[in-house]
CSV table of C-alpha atoms and ligand atoms in Angstrom, one decimal:
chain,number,residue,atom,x,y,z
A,1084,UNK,CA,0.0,0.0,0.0
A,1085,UNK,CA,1.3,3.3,-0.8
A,1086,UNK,CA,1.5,6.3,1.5
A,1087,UNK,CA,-0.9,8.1,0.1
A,1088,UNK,CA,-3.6,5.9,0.1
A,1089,UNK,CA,-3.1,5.2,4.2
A,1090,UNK,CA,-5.8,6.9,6.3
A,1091,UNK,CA,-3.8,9.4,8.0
A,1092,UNK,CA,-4.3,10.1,11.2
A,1093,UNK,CA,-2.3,13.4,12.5
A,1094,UNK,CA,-4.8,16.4,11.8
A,1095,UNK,CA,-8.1,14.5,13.0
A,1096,UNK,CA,-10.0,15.8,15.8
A,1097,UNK,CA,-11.3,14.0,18.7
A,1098,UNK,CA,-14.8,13.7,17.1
A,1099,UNK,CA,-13.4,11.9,14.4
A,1100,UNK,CA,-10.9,9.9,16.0
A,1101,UNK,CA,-13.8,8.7,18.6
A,1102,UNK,CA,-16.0,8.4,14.7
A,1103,UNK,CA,-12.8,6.9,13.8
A,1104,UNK,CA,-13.2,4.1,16.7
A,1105,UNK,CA,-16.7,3.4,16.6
A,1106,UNK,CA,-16.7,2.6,12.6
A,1107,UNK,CA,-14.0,-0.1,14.1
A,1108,UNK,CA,-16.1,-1.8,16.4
A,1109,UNK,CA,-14.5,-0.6,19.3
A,1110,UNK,CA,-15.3,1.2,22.2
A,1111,UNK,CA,-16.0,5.8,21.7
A,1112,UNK,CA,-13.3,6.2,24.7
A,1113,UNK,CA,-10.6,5.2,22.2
A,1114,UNK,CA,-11.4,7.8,20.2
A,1115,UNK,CA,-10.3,10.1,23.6
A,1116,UNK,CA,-6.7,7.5,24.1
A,1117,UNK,CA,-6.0,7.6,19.7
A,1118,UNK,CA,-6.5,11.8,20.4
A,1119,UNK,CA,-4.1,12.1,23.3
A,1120,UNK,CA,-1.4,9.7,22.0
A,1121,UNK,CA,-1.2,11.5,19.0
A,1122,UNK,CA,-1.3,15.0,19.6
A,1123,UNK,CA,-0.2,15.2,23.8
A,1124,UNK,CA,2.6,12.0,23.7
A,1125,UNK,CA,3.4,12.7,20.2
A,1126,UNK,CA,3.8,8.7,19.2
A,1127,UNK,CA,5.2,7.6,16.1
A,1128,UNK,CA,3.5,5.1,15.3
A,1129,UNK,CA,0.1,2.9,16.3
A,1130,UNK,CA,2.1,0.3,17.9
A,1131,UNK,CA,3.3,2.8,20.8
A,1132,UNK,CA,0.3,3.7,21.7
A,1133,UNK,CA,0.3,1.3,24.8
A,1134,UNK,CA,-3.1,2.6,26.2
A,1135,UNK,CA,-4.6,0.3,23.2
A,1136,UNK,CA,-4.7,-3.8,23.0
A,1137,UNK,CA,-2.4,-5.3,20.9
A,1138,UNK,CA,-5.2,-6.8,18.8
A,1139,UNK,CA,-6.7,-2.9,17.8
A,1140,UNK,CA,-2.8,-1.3,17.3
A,1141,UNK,CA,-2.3,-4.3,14.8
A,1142,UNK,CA,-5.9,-3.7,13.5
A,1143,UNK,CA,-4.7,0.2,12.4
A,1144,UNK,CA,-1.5,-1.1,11.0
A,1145,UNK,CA,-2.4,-3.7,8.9
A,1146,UNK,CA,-5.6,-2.0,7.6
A,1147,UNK,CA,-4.0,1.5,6.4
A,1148,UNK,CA,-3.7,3.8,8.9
A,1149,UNK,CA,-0.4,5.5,10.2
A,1150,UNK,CA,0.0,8.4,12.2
A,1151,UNK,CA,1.3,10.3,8.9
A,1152,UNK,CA,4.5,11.9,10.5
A,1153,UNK,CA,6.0,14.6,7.9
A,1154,UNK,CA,10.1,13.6,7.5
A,1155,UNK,CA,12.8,15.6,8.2
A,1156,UNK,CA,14.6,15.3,5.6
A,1157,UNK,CA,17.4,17.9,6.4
A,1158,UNK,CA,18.2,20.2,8.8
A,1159,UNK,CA,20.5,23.7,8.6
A,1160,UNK,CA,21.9,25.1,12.1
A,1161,UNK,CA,22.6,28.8,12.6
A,1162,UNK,CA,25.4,30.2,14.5
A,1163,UNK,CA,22.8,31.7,16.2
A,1164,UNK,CA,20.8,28.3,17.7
A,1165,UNK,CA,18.5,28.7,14.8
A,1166,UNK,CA,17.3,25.4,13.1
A,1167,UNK,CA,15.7,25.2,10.1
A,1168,UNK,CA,14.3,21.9,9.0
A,1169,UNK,CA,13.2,20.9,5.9
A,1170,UNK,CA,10.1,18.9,5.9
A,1171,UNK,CA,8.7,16.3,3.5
A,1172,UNK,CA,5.2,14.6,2.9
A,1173,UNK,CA,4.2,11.7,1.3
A,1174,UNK,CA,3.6,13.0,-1.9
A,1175,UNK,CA,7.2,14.0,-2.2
A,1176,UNK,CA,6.3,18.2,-1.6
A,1177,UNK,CA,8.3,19.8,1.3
A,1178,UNK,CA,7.9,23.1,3.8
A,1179,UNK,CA,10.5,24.6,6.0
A,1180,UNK,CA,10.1,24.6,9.9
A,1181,UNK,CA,12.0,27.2,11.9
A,1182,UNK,CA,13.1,26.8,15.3
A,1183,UNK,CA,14.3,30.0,17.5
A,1184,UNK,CA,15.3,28.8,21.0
A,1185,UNK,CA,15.2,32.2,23.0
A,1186,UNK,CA,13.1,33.2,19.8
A,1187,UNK,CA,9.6,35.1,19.9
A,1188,UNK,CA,9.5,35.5,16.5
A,1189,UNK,CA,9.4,39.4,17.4
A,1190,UNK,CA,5.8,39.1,19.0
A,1191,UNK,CA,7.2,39.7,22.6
A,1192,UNK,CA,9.3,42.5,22.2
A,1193,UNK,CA,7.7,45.5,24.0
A,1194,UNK,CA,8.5,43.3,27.4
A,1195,UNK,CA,4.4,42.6,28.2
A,1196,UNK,CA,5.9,38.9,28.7
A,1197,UNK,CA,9.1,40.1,31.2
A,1198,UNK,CA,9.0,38.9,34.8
A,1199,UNK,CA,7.8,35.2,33.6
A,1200,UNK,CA,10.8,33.9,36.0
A,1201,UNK,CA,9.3,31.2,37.9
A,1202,UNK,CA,8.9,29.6,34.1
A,1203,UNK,CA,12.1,29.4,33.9
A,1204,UNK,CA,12.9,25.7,33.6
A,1205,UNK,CA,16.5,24.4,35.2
A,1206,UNK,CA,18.4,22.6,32.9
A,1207,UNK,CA,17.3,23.8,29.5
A,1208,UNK,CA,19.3,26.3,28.0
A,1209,UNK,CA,16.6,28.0,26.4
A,1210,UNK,CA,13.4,29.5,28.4
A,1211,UNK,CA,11.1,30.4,25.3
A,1212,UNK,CA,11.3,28.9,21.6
A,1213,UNK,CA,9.4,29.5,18.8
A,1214,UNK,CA,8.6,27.9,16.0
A,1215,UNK,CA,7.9,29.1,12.9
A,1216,UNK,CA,5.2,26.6,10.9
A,1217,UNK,CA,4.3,26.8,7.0
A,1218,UNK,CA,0.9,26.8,5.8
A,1219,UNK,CA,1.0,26.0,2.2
A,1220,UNK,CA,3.7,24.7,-0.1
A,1221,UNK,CA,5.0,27.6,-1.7
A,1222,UNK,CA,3.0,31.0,-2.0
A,1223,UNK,CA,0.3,32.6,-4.2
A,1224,UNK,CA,0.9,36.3,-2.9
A,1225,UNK,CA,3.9,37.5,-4.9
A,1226,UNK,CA,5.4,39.9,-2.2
A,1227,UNK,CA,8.3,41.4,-4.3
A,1228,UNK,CA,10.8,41.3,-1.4
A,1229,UNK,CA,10.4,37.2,-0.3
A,1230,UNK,CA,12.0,34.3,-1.9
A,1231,UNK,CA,9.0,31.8,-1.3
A,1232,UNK,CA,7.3,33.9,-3.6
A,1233,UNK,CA,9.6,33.3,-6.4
A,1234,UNK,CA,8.0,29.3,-6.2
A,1235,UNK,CA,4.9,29.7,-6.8
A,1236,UNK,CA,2.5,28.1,-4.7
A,1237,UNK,CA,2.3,24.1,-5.2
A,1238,UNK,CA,-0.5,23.4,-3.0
A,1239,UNK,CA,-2.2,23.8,1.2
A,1240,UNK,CA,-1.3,21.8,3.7
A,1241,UNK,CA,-3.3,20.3,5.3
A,1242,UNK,CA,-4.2,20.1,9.2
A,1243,UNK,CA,-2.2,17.7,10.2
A,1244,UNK,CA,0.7,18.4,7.8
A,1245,UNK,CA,0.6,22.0,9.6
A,1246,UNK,CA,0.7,20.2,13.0
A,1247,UNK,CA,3.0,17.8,12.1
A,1248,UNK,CA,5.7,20.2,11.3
A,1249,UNK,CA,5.4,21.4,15.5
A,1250,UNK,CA,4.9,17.8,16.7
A,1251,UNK,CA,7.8,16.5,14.8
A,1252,UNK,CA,9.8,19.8,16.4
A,1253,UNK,CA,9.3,19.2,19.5
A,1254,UNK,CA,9.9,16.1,19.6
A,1255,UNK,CA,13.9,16.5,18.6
A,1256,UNK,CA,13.7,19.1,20.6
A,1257,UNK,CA,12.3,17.4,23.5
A,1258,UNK,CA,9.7,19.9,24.3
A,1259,UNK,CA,6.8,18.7,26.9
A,1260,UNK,CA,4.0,21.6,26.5
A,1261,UNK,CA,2.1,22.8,28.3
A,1262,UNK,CA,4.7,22.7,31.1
A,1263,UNK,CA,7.5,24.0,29.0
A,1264,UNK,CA,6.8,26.9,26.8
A,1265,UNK,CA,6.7,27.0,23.3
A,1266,UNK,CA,5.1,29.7,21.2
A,1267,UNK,CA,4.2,28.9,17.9
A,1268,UNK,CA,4.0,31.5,14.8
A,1269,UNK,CA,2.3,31.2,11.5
A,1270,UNK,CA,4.5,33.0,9.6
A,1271,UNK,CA,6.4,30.2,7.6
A,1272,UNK,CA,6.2,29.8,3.4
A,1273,UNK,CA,2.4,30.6,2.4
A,1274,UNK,CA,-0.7,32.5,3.0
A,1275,UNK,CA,-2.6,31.1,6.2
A,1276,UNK,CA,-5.5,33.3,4.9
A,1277,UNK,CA,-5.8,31.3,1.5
A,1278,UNK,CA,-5.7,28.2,4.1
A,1279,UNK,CA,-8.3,29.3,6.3
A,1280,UNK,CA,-9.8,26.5,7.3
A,1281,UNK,CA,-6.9,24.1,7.8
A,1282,UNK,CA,-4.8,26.7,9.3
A,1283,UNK,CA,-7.7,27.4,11.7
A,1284,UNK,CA,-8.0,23.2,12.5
A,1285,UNK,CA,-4.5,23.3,13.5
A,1286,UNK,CA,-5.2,25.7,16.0
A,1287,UNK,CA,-7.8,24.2,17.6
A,1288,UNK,CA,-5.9,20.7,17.5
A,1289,UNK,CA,-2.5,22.4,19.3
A,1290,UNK,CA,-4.6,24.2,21.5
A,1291,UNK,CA,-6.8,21.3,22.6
A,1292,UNK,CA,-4.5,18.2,21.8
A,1293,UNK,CA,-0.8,19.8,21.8
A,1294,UNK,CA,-1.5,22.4,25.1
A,1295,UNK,CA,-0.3,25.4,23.1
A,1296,UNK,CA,-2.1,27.9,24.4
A,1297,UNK,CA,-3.8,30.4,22.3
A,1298,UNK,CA,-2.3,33.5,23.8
A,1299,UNK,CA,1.6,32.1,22.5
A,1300,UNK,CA,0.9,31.8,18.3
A,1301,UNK,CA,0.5,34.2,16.0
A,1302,UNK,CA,-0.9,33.7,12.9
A,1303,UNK,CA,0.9,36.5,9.8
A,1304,UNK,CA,-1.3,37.6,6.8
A,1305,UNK,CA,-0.6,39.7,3.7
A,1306,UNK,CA,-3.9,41.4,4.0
A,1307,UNK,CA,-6.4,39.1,3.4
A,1308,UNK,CA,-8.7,41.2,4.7
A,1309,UNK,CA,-12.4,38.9,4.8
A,1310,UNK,CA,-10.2,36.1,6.9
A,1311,UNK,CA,-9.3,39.1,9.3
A,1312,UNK,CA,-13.1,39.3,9.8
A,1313,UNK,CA,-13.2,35.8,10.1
A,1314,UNK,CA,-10.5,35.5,12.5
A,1315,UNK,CA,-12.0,37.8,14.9
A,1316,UNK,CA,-15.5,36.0,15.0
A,1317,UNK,CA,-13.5,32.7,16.1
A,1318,UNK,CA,-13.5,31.5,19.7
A,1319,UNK,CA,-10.3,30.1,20.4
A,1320,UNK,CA,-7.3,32.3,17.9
A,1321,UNK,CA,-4.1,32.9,17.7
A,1322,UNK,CA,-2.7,36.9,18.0
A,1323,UNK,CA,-3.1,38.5,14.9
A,1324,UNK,CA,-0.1,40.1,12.8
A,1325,UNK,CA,-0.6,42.3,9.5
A,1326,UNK,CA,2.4,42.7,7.0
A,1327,UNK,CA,1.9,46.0,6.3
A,1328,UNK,CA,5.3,46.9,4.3
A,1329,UNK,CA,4.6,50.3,3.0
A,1330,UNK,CA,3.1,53.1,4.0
A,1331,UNK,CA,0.4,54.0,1.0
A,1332,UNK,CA,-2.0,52.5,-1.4
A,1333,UNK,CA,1.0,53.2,-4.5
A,1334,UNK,CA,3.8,51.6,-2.8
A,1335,UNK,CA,2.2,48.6,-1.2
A,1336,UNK,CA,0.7,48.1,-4.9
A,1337,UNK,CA,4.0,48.2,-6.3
A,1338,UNK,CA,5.7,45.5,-3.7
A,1339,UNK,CA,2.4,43.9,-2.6
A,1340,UNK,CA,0.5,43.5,-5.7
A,1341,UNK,CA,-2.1,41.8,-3.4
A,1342,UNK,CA,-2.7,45.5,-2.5
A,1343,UNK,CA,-4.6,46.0,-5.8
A,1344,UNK,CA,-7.2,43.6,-4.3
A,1345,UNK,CA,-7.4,44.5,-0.5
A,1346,UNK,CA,-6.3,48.0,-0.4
A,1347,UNK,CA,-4.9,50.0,2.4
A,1348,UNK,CA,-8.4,51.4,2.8
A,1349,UNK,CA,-9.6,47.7,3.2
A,1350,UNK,CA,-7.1,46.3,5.4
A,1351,UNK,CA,-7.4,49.1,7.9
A,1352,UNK,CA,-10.9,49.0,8.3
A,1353,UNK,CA,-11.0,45.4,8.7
A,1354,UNK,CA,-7.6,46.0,11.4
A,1355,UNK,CA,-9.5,48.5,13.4
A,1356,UNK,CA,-12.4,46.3,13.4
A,1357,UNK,CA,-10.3,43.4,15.0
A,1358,UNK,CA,-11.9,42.2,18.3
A,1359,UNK,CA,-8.7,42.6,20.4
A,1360,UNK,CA,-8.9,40.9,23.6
A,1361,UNK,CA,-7.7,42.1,27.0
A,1362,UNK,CA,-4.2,43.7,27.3
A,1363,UNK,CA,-3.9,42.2,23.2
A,1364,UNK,CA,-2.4,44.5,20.3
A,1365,UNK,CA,-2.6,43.8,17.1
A,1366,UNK,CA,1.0,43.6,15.2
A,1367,UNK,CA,2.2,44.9,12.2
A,1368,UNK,CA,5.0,44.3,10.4
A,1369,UNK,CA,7.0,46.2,8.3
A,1370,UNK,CA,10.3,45.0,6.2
A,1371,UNK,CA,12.3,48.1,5.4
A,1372,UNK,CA,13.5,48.0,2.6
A,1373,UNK,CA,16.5,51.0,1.9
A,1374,UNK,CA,15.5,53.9,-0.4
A,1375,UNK,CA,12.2,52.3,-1.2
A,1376,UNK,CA,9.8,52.6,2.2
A,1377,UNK,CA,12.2,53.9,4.6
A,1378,UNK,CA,11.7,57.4,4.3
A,1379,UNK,CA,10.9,59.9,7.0
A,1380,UNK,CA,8.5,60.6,5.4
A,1381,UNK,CA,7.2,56.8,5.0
A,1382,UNK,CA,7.6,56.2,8.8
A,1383,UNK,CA,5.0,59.8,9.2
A,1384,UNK,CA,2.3,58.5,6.4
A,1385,UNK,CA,2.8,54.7,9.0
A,1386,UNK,CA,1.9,56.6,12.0
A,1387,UNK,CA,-1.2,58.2,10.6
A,1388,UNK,CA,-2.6,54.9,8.6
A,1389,UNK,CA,-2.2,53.0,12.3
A,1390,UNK,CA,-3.3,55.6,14.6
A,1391,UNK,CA,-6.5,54.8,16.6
A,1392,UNK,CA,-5.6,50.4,16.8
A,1393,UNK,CA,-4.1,49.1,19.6
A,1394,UNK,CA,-1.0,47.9,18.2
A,1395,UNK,CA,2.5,47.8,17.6
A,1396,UNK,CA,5.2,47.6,14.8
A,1397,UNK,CA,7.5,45.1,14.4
A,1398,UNK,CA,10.3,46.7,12.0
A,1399,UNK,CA,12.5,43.8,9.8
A,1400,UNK,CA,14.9,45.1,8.0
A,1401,UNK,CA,15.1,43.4,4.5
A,1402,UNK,CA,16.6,39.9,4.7
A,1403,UNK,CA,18.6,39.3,1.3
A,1404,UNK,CA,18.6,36.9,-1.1
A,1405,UNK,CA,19.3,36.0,-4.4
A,1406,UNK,CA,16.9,37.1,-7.5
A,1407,UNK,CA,15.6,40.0,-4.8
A,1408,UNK,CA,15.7,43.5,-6.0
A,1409,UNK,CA,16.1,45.6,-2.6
A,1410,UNK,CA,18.7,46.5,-0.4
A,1411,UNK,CA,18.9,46.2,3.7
A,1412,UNK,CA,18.6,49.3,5.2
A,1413,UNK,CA,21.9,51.1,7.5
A,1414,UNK,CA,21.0,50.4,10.7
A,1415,UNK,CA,21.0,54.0,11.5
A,1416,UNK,CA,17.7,54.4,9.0
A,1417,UNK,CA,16.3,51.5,10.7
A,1418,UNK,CA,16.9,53.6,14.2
A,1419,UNK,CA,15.6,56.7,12.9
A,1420,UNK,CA,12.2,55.0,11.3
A,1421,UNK,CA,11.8,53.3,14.7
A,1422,UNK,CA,12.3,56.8,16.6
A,1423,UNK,CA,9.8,58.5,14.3
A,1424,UNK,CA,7.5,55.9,15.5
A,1425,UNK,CA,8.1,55.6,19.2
A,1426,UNK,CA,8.0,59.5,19.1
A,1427,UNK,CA,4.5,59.7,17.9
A,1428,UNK,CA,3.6,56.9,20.7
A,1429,UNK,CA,3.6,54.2,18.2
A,1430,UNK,CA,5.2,51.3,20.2
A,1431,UNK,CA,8.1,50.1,17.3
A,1432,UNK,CA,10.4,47.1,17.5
A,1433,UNK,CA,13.4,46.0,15.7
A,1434,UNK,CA,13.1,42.3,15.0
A,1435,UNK,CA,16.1,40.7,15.8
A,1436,UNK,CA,17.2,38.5,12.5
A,1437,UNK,CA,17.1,35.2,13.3
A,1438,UNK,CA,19.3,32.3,11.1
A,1439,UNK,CA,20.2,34.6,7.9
A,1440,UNK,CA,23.6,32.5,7.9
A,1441,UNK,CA,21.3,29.5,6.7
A,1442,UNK,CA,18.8,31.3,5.1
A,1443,UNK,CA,15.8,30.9,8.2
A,1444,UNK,CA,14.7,34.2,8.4
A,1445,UNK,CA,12.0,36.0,7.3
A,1446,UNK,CA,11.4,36.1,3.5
A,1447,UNK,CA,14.1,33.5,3.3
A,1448,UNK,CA,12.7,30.2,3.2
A,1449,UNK,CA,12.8,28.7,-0.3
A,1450,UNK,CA,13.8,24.8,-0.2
A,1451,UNK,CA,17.6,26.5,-0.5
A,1452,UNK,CA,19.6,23.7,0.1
A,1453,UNK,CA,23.1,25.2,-0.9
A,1454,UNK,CA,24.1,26.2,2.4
A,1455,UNK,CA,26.1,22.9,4.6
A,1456,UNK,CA,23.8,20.4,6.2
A,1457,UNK,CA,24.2,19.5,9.4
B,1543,SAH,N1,2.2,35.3,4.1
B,1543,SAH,C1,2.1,35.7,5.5
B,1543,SAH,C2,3.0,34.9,6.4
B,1543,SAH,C3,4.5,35.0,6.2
B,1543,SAH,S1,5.1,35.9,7.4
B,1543,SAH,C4,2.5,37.2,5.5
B,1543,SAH,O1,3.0,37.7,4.5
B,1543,SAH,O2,2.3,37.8,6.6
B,1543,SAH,C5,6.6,36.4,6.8
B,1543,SAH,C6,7.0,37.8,7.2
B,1543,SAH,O3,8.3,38.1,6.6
B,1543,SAH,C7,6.0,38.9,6.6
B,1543,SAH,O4,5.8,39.9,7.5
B,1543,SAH,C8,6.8,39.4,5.4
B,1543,SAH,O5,6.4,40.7,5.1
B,1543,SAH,C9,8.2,39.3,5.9
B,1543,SAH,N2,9.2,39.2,4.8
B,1543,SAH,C10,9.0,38.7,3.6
B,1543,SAH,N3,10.2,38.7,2.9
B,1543,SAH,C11,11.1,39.3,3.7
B,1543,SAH,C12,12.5,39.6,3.5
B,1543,SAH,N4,13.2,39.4,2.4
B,1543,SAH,N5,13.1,40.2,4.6
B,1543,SAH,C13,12.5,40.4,5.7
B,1543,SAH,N6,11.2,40.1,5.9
B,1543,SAH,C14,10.5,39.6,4.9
């Protein structure tokens, strides 16, 4: 039997799973026991999961069903404890996987999150990873500045392809959520917002079945702007993040051509419509990008399109790569667009750029394999 005609079981919920059970002849409470060895102890395969008899784990094996773990099929460290991973599925298509021990993906950098001591765990030598998932194979959007763009996009993933990327993470990594903390960010190769409803599964299944809460992902869009409305009406979300990248309708057109469908006009209203909860601001990023959007005068027009939503911006200066058009800003242009911001009361961060030597940051991942494996 191939792969691709198993039944896969990473990415079904616990209705299914019990649906799953029943349509076996068994019991609904293994439905509950498939759901937590799956998603809480991470198994790799039906025969681990000892809380089932023998006769039902060889049942699932010899009748098509595997748990459907992506392979890591290579994996690039930084200098900087970055690891990227690339990550195949059956059908032969890979995503990249970011890790960033000590990384928050730039989400916790106005401090909200300082004084978390006591969550400190002995013995690890990190006390808050990220990782950075994919939602599709490739992208449809076309930002001007971001290698994924130059593939295309190939096709969505699918739930459990989006959670198997974090379960097959933390499991070299040896992360135990909830107890350790992990934050996860949506901001790998694709669009989550032309994924909605996978992207949103995953959610729901690292939430529920994982114990990531909510309040540590963050899910990145282009401007999708109906999904934004469609975030907001969900009960159980991740943080929202807008890629904002220029400062008016002409220039966002120009390196966002998505802009010509969803204009700044758009986007903003559904932004300032965003139900944010308690103590939550909305992000938005910004990749400078030197001569083109890095103006005073660019950082003045970002200060007026933002005022009145509870958010911050997290500034990226442009990561390079080859077949991009656009220069990384001096970091003293970076200082004084952050400055401009801050001065206005726009809380501004610089986000730190994480794995550039093996080509993990943002904007960078691209399948590029020409860098050493470890
Ligand atoms: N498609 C979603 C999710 C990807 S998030 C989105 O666009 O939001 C990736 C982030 O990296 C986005 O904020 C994007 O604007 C930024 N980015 C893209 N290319 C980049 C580059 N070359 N250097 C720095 N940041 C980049």
């Amino acid at each position: 039997m191939s792969e691709t005609e198993k039944t896969v079981l990473l990415g079904l919920t616990l209705q299914e799973l019990t649906g799953l059970a029943e349509g076996l002849g068994q019991p609904a409470y293994r439905g509950r026991q498939l759901y937590e060895a799956l998603y809480r102890q991470r198994i790799e395969s039906a025969e681990q999961i000892s809380t089932l008899p023998q006769e039902f784990r060889s049942h699932l094996m010899d009748n098509g069903f595997s748990v459907g773990w992506p392979k890591i099929e290579k994996k690039f460290a930084s200098a900087d404890g970055t690891v990227r991973y690339l990550i195949g599925f059956a059908d032969g298509q890979s995503v990249e996987t970011v890790w960033m021990p000590e990384g928050d993906g730039g989400e916790a950098g106005d401090g909200t999150e300082a004084g978390d001591e006591e969550e400190k765990q002995a013995g690890k030598n990190w006390d808050r990873a990220t990782i950075c998932v994919s939602s599709q194979v490739g992208c449809a959007v076309d930002c001007q500045f971001c290698l994924t763009a130059l593939l295309g996009v190939k096709r969505n993933l699918t739930a459990g392809e989006i959670v198997g990327q974090i379960c097959a993470v933390l499991n070299l990594q040896r992360v135990l959520p909830p107890q350790q903390r992990v934050n996860v960010v949506f901001m790998g190769m694709g669009e989550p917002f032309l994924n909605y409803d996978s992207f949103i599964k995953a959610v729901r299944l690292l939430v529920e079945g994982v114990g990531i809460p909510e309040s540590r992902m963050t899910v990145s869009t282009a401007g999708i702007a109906p999904r934004i409305y469609d975030l907001g009406a969900e009960p159980m979300r991740p943080k929202l993040a807008i890629s904002l990248n220029a400062s008016n309708d002409e220039l966002r057109s120009r390196l966002m051509p998505i802009n010509r469908k969803w204009n700044l006009e758009k986007l903003m209203a559904a932004a300032r419509d965003f139900p944010l909860r308690n103590r939550e601001r909305l992000t938005f990023e910004y990749v400078l990008l030197d001569e083109v959007n890095d103006s005073v005068e660019n950082a003045r027009e970002l200060v007026e399109l933002v005022r009145g939503v509870r958010a911050k911006v997290n500034l990226i200066a442009l990561n390079p790569g080859p077949g991009i058009a656009f220069q990384t800003p001096a970091e003293e242009r970076v200082a004084q667009f952050q400055k401009i911001l801050t001065a206005a009361g726009v809380p501004a961060f610089v986000r730190r750029p994480r794995g550039r030597d093996i080509y993990a940051a943002c904007g960078q991942l691209k399948g590029t394999v020409e860098v050493t494996a470890s």
